mmCIF file of C-alpha atoms in Angstrom:
data_model
loop_
_atom_site.group_PDB
_atom_site.id
_atom_site.type_symbol
_atom_site.label_atom_id
_atom_site.label_comp_id
_atom_site.label_asym_id
_atom_site.label_seq_id
_atom_site.Cartn_x
_atom_site.Cartn_y
_atom_site.Cartn_z
ATOM 1 C CA UNK A 29 -33.259 47.090 -11.900
ATOM 2 C CA UNK A 30 -35.786 44.834 -10.172
ATOM 3 C CA UNK A 31 -36.485 44.247 -6.500
ATOM 4 C CA UNK A 32 -36.892 40.918 -4.755
ATOM 5 C CA UNK A 33 -38.912 41.074 -1.520
ATOM 6 C CA UNK A 34 -39.530 38.281 0.968
ATOM 7 C CA UNK A 35 -41.368 37.965 4.251
ATOM 8 C CA UNK A 36 -41.513 34.337 5.418
ATOM 9 C CA UNK A 37 -43.225 32.468 2.536
ATOM 10 C CA UNK A 38 -44.478 35.612 0.795
ATOM 11 C CA UNK A 39 -42.071 36.652 -1.926
ATOM 12 C CA UNK A 40 -42.195 38.635 -5.115
ATOM 13 C CA UNK A 41 -40.049 40.157 -7.830
ATOM 14 C CA UNK A 42 -41.167 43.658 -8.827
ATOM 15 C CA UNK A 43 -39.872 46.224 -11.288
ATOM 16 C CA UNK A 44 -40.600 49.428 -9.349
ATOM 17 C CA UNK A 45 -40.535 50.773 -5.830
ATOM 18 C CA UNK A 46 -44.284 51.510 -6.010
ATOM 19 C CA UNK A 47 -45.025 47.827 -6.695
ATOM 20 C CA UNK A 48 -42.748 46.881 -3.782
ATOM 21 C CA UNK A 49 -44.598 49.221 -1.411
ATOM 22 C CA UNK A 50 -47.933 47.877 -2.665
ATOM 23 C CA UNK A 51 -46.757 44.298 -1.944
ATOM 24 C CA UNK A 52 -45.559 45.222 1.557
ATOM 25 C CA UNK A 53 -48.801 47.128 2.266
ATOM 26 C CA UNK A 54 -50.775 43.962 1.498
ATOM 27 C CA UNK A 55 -49.075 42.216 4.453
ATOM 28 C CA UNK A 56 -50.788 43.418 7.650
ATOM 29 C CA UNK A 57 -47.972 42.351 10.017
ATOM 30 C CA UNK A 58 -45.448 44.702 8.382
ATOM 31 C CA UNK A 59 -47.441 47.843 9.136
ATOM 32 C CA UNK A 60 -46.393 50.078 6.255
ATOM 33 C CA UNK A 61 -45.964 53.700 7.344
ATOM 34 C CA UNK A 62 -44.550 56.872 5.709
ATOM 35 C CA UNK A 63 -41.149 56.507 7.429
ATOM 36 C CA UNK A 64 -40.726 52.915 6.213
ATOM 37 C CA UNK A 65 -41.874 53.895 2.715
ATOM 38 C CA UNK A 66 -39.355 56.769 2.611
ATOM 39 C CA UNK A 67 -36.543 54.469 3.768
ATOM 40 C CA UNK A 68 -37.352 51.879 1.095
ATOM 41 C CA UNK A 69 -37.441 54.590 -1.594
ATOM 42 C CA UNK A 70 -34.075 55.909 -0.370
ATOM 43 C CA UNK A 71 -32.546 52.405 -0.452
ATOM 44 C CA UNK A 72 -33.794 51.776 -4.002
ATOM 45 C CA UNK A 73 -32.500 55.171 -5.206
ATOM 46 C CA UNK A 74 -29.044 54.624 -3.654
ATOM 47 C CA UNK A 75 -26.193 52.814 -5.388
ATOM 48 C CA UNK A 76 -25.907 50.273 -2.553
ATOM 49 C CA UNK A 77 -26.340 46.709 -3.811
ATOM 50 C CA UNK A 78 -26.278 44.873 -0.494
ATOM 51 C CA UNK A 79 -29.574 43.320 0.626
ATOM 52 C CA UNK A 80 -31.539 45.455 3.085
ATOM 53 C CA UNK A 81 -33.268 43.917 6.078
ATOM 54 C CA UNK A 82 -36.156 45.617 7.901
ATOM 55 C CA UNK A 83 -37.275 44.650 11.386
ATOM 56 C CA UNK A 84 -40.973 43.884 11.828
ATOM 57 C CA UNK A 85 -40.720 42.764 15.464
ATOM 58 C CA UNK A 86 -37.963 41.125 17.538
ATOM 59 C CA UNK A 87 -36.213 38.450 15.432
ATOM 60 C CA UNK A 88 -38.664 38.892 12.536
ATOM 61 C CA UNK A 89 -37.555 40.734 9.374
ATOM 62 C CA UNK A 90 -38.402 41.190 5.734
ATOM 63 C CA UNK A 91 -35.704 41.669 3.090
ATOM 64 C CA UNK A 92 -35.335 43.744 -0.056
ATOM 65 C CA UNK A 93 -32.705 42.788 -2.639
ATOM 66 C CA UNK A 94 -31.784 44.720 -5.784
ATOM 67 C CA UNK A 95 -31.303 42.410 -8.752
ATOM 68 C CA UNK A 96 -30.842 42.399 -12.508
ATOM 69 C CA UNK A 97 -32.937 39.222 -12.809
ATOM 70 C CA UNK A 98 -35.908 39.539 -15.164
ATOM 71 C CA UNK A 99 -37.917 36.663 -13.695
ATOM 72 C CA UNK A 100 -38.211 34.907 -10.357
ATOM 73 C CA UNK A 101 -36.692 31.783 -11.953
ATOM 74 C CA UNK A 102 -33.607 33.760 -13.044
ATOM 75 C CA UNK A 103 -33.284 35.193 -9.544
ATOM 76 C CA UNK A 104 -33.530 31.751 -7.919
ATOM 77 C CA UNK A 105 -30.940 30.323 -10.316
ATOM 78 C CA UNK A 106 -28.650 33.342 -9.754
ATOM 79 C CA UNK A 107 -28.407 34.075 -13.461
ATOM 80 C CA UNK A 108 -28.303 37.855 -12.990
ATOM 81 C CA UNK A 109 -25.341 38.312 -10.671
ATOM 82 C CA UNK A 110 -23.724 41.733 -10.779
ATOM 83 C CA UNK A 111 -20.287 41.797 -12.370
ATOM 84 C CA UNK A 112 -17.629 43.836 -10.519
ATOM 85 C CA UNK A 113 -17.003 47.250 -12.046
ATOM 86 C CA UNK A 114 -13.590 47.501 -13.713
ATOM 87 C CA UNK A 115 -11.026 49.347 -11.599
ATOM 88 C CA UNK A 116 -13.338 50.248 -8.700
ATOM 89 C CA UNK A 117 -11.888 47.979 -6.013
ATOM 90 C CA UNK A 118 -8.569 46.719 -7.335
ATOM 91 C CA UNK A 119 -7.250 46.003 -3.837
ATOM 92 C CA UNK A 120 -10.101 43.515 -3.367
ATOM 93 C CA UNK A 121 -9.207 41.788 -6.618
ATOM 94 C CA UNK A 122 -5.558 41.334 -5.603
ATOM 95 C CA UNK A 123 -4.340 37.834 -4.866
ATOM 96 C CA UNK A 124 -5.882 36.588 -1.631
ATOM 97 C CA UNK A 125 -3.637 36.142 1.388
ATOM 98 C CA UNK A 126 -4.048 32.369 1.178
ATOM 99 C CA UNK A 127 -2.534 32.368 -2.304
ATOM 100 C CA UNK A 128 0.433 34.444 -1.096
ATOM 101 C CA UNK A 129 0.776 32.131 1.896
ATOM 102 C CA UNK A 130 1.290 29.075 -0.323
ATOM 103 C CA UNK A 131 3.432 30.802 -2.963
ATOM 104 C CA UNK A 132 6.740 28.911 -3.246
ATOM 105 C CA UNK A 133 9.635 31.365 -2.909
ATOM 106 C CA UNK A 134 12.743 30.125 -1.181
ATOM 107 C CA UNK A 135 14.646 32.604 0.940
ATOM 108 C CA UNK A 136 14.435 34.594 4.163
ATOM 109 C CA UNK A 137 11.105 35.600 5.685
ATOM 110 C CA UNK A 138 10.228 37.782 8.629
ATOM 111 C CA UNK A 139 7.206 36.340 10.406
ATOM 112 C CA UNK A 140 5.168 37.963 13.166
ATOM 113 C CA UNK A 141 2.668 35.958 15.205
ATOM 114 C CA UNK A 142 0.310 37.125 17.967
ATOM 115 C CA UNK A 143 -0.650 34.205 20.181
ATOM 116 C CA UNK A 144 -2.115 33.405 23.605
ATOM 117 C CA UNK A 145 0.724 32.378 25.893
ATOM 118 C CA UNK A 146 0.053 30.581 29.178
ATOM 119 C CA UNK A 147 2.073 32.156 32.011
ATOM 120 C CA UNK A 148 2.240 31.615 35.762
ATOM 121 C CA UNK A 149 1.063 34.546 37.889
ATOM 122 C CA UNK A 150 3.681 34.645 40.704
ATOM 123 C CA UNK A 151 1.441 36.042 43.476
ATOM 124 C CA UNK A 152 -1.403 33.559 43.092
ATOM 125 C CA UNK A 153 0.255 30.485 41.636
ATOM 126 C CA UNK A 154 -2.432 30.385 38.945
ATOM 127 C CA UNK A 155 -1.979 30.434 35.199
ATOM 128 C CA UNK A 156 -3.415 32.950 32.758
ATOM 129 C CA UNK A 157 -3.385 33.636 29.041
ATOM 130 C CA UNK A 158 -1.389 36.672 27.904
ATOM 131 C CA UNK A 159 -1.367 38.129 24.421
ATOM 132 C CA UNK A 160 2.185 37.790 23.150
ATOM 133 C CA UNK A 161 3.819 38.905 19.912
ATOM 134 C CA UNK A 162 6.759 36.952 18.541
ATOM 135 C CA UNK A 163 8.798 38.109 15.562
ATOM 136 C CA UNK A 164 11.502 36.055 13.886
ATOM 137 C CA UNK A 165 13.489 35.897 10.692
ATOM 138 C CA UNK A 166 13.600 32.380 9.289
ATOM 139 C CA UNK A 167 14.780 30.648 6.171
ATOM 140 C CA UNK A 168 11.742 29.081 4.510
ATOM 141 C CA UNK A 169 10.232 28.124 1.176
ATOM 142 C CA UNK A 170 6.863 29.890 1.591
ATOM 143 C CA UNK A 171 4.808 31.957 4.011
ATOM 144 C CA UNK A 172 3.189 28.783 5.327
ATOM 145 C CA UNK A 173 6.595 27.184 5.880
ATOM 146 C CA UNK A 174 7.620 30.343 7.764
ATOM 147 C CA UNK A 175 4.531 29.992 9.986
ATOM 148 C CA UNK A 176 5.201 26.298 10.635
ATOM 149 C CA UNK A 177 8.838 26.932 11.589
ATOM 150 C CA UNK A 178 7.893 29.726 14.007
ATOM 151 C CA UNK A 179 5.132 27.669 15.653
ATOM 152 C CA UNK A 180 7.412 24.596 15.946
ATOM 153 C CA UNK A 181 10.048 26.782 17.615
ATOM 154 C CA UNK A 182 7.519 28.262 20.062
ATOM 155 C CA UNK A 183 5.900 24.915 20.941
ATOM 156 C CA UNK A 184 9.278 23.738 22.256
ATOM 157 C CA UNK A 185 9.708 26.835 24.448
ATOM 158 C CA UNK A 186 6.287 27.815 25.870
ATOM 159 C CA UNK A 187 3.641 26.021 27.926
ATOM 160 C CA UNK A 188 1.813 23.382 25.867
ATOM 161 C CA UNK A 189 -1.559 25.015 26.690
ATOM 162 C CA UNK A 190 -0.615 28.126 24.715
ATOM 163 C CA UNK A 191 -2.877 28.811 21.742
ATOM 164 C CA UNK A 192 -1.581 29.631 18.280
ATOM 165 C CA UNK A 193 -3.683 31.328 15.587
ATOM 166 C CA UNK A 194 -4.256 29.996 12.109
ATOM 167 C CA UNK A 195 -1.722 30.930 9.451
ATOM 168 C CA UNK A 196 -4.645 32.277 7.393
ATOM 169 C CA UNK A 197 -5.893 34.587 10.159
ATOM 170 C CA UNK A 198 -5.155 38.192 11.001
ATOM 171 C CA UNK A 199 -2.715 37.291 13.791
ATOM 172 C CA UNK A 200 0.040 36.035 11.505
ATOM 173 C CA UNK A 201 1.925 38.298 9.106
ATOM 174 C CA UNK A 202 4.970 37.594 7.015
ATOM 175 C CA UNK A 203 7.238 39.438 4.643
ATOM 176 C CA UNK A 204 9.635 38.005 2.093
ATOM 177 C CA UNK A 205 13.092 39.471 2.713
ATOM 178 C CA UNK A 206 14.917 37.909 -0.233
ATOM 179 C CA UNK A 207 17.458 35.225 -0.949
ATOM 180 C CA UNK A 208 20.699 35.047 0.945
ATOM 181 C CA UNK A 209 23.861 35.828 -0.996
#
């Protein structure tokens, strides 16, 4: 396991935490201290593979990245990307929602959409946005078709300034109910 470190134009690829601390100590602005050294050692020893960012002063950071790259060239060309561990996060490897959204499956769907509906406030005569949930069962050919049918229905019945979320977002959910008999 190697470490890539960068602070502005100063960058290096080192093979040990001691070399990393030596590199950071050579940069006066960073101000290496025992607490920072202990935190870097803890990060390197952990099994976290996300890049770590350390604040030097407001809006100025240096980064440390764990990598399998043997040389700086390999790191720059992304030749040493970590492969996902088999069976660790199967739910992340499931088909993305976008793929399910476009899957062609004719039948009945139940769609739920949370949107911003424009409504008149009776006391003031002004309009305001209100979060509204609408649920409907529709006959469609896919999740996207279900979304389009629900939005078309709502556009005819609510104020035209109402805002509808994307079909790919977290405010639209659908479930395939099956074919009609």
